Short mmCIF file of C-alpha atoms in Angstrom, two decimals:
data_model
loop_
_atom_site.label_atom_id
_atom_site.label_comp_id
_atom_site.label_asym_id
_atom_site.label_seq_id
_atom_site.Cartn_x
_atom_site.Cartn_y
_atom_site.Cartn_z
CA GLU Z 1 337.63 -53.38 -59.42
CA GLY Z 2 338.82 -52.09 -62.78
CA ASP Z 3 337.90 -48.95 -64.60
CA SER Z 4 334.87 -49.66 -66.82
CA SER Z 5 336.19 -47.20 -69.43
CA GLU Z 6 338.83 -49.83 -70.25
CA ILE Z 7 336.10 -52.31 -71.21
CA PHE Z 8 333.25 -50.23 -72.65
CA ASN Z 9 332.76 -47.48 -75.21
CA GLN Z 10 329.75 -45.22 -75.48
CA TYR Z 11 327.64 -46.53 -78.35
CA SER Z 12 326.49 -44.18 -81.04
CA CYS Z 13 324.27 -45.01 -83.96
CA ARG Z 14 326.52 -45.36 -87.02
CA SER Z 15 324.50 -47.34 -89.51
CA LEU Z 16 321.39 -45.29 -90.29
CA PRO Z 17 321.21 -43.55 -93.66
CA PRO Z 18 321.81 -39.77 -93.50
CA PRO Z 19 318.15 -38.81 -94.11
CA ILE Z 20 317.11 -40.74 -91.00
CA ARG Z 21 320.12 -39.79 -88.92
CA SER Z 22 319.31 -36.13 -89.50
CA ILE Z 23 315.76 -36.38 -88.10
CA ALA Z 24 316.11 -39.08 -85.40
CA MET Z 25 316.65 -37.94 -81.83
CA LYS Z 26 319.58 -39.27 -79.83
CA HIS Z 27 318.71 -42.05 -77.43
CA PRO Z 28 317.82 -40.44 -74.07
CA THR Z 29 320.06 -42.68 -71.95
CA GLU Z 30 323.71 -43.59 -72.27
CA VAL Z 31 324.26 -46.91 -74.04
CA VAL Z 32 327.59 -48.70 -74.05
CA GLU Z 33 329.15 -51.56 -75.97
CA SER Z 34 332.29 -53.56 -75.34
CA ASN Z 35 335.52 -52.32 -76.85
CA THR Z 36 335.66 -55.50 -78.92
CA LEU Z 37 332.21 -54.92 -80.45
CA ALA Z 38 333.10 -51.30 -81.14
CA THR Z 39 335.82 -52.45 -83.56
CA VAL Z 40 333.33 -54.26 -85.80
CA ALA Z 41 331.36 -52.25 -88.34
CA LEU Z 42 327.68 -53.07 -88.70
CA PRO Z 43 326.56 -54.26 -92.13
CA PRO Z 44 324.96 -51.63 -94.35
CA VAL Z 45 321.21 -51.18 -93.97
CA ASP Z 46 319.15 -51.09 -97.12
CA TYR Z 47 315.49 -51.35 -96.28
CA PRO Z 48 312.69 -48.96 -97.37
CA LEU Z 49 311.42 -47.98 -93.95
CA LEU Z 50 311.67 -44.20 -93.77
CA ASP Z 51 308.18 -43.47 -95.11
CA THR Z 52 306.63 -45.90 -92.62
CA LEU Z 53 308.57 -44.67 -89.59
CA ARG Z 54 308.83 -40.96 -90.39
CA PRO Z 55 305.90 -39.86 -88.17
CA TYR Z 56 307.31 -41.81 -85.22
CA ILE Z 57 310.85 -40.56 -85.76
CA GLU Z 58 309.84 -36.92 -86.27
CA GLY Z 59 307.41 -37.14 -83.35
CA GLY Z 60 310.23 -38.23 -81.05
CA HIS Z 61 308.64 -41.60 -80.31
CA LEU Z 62 311.68 -43.59 -81.44
CA SER Z 63 315.32 -42.82 -80.75
CA ASP Z 64 318.08 -43.38 -83.28
CA LEU Z 65 319.06 -46.64 -81.55
CA GLN Z 66 315.49 -47.92 -81.61
CA VAL Z 67 315.13 -47.04 -85.30
CA GLU Z 68 318.40 -48.84 -85.99
CA ALA Z 69 317.07 -51.99 -84.31
CA VAL Z 70 313.83 -51.82 -86.32
CA TYR Z 71 315.81 -51.44 -89.55
CA TYR Z 72 317.95 -54.49 -88.89
CA ALA Z 73 314.98 -56.58 -87.75
CA CYS Z 74 312.96 -55.72 -90.87
CA ALA Z 75 315.90 -56.31 -93.20
CA ARG Z 76 316.65 -59.68 -91.61
CA HIS Z 77 313.01 -60.72 -91.78
CA THR Z 78 313.12 -60.41 -95.60
CA CYS Z 79 315.65 -63.27 -95.72
CA ILE Z 80 314.06 -66.61 -96.59
CA LEU Z 81 315.88 -69.61 -95.13
CA HIS Z 82 316.07 -73.15 -96.46
CA GLY Z 83 312.67 -74.74 -96.09
CA GLY Z 84 310.86 -71.49 -96.86
CA LYS Z 85 310.94 -70.03 -93.34
CA ARG Z 86 311.80 -66.40 -92.65
CA ALA Z 87 314.88 -65.47 -90.69
CA GLY Z 88 314.39 -63.97 -87.25
CA PHE Z 89 316.14 -61.22 -85.30
CA PHE Z 90 317.20 -61.29 -81.66
CA ILE Z 91 317.49 -58.08 -79.66
CA GLY Z 92 319.97 -58.71 -76.88
CA ASP Z 93 320.05 -55.17 -75.47
CA GLY Z 94 320.16 -54.60 -71.74
CA ALA Z 95 317.79 -52.63 -69.55
CA GLY Z 96 317.06 -49.02 -70.48
CA VAL Z 97 317.39 -49.33 -74.24
CA GLY Z 98 313.66 -49.30 -74.89
CA LYS Z 99 312.83 -52.67 -76.35
CA GLY Z 100 309.18 -52.06 -75.55
#
């Protein structure tokens, strides 16, 4: 069996805007991603969600990783596809990430 540190990196939230990053708590469990995924930067997030989520973030109900997932899901849902349907968002996280 190989050393898992050769395959995985600890994931840290890198995409949230500074105002949110400063108030969001770190995710309570360790989350990892493959070394390959760690080399790819996430697209910028530009969605007006802070006012809606602020009480949940400041209250410690959502971790930085959970807020990041909500941001990307909301931003993707604003995309209208051919035929007038909205785009979806798939959360493929493993156990312990808090998908609810």
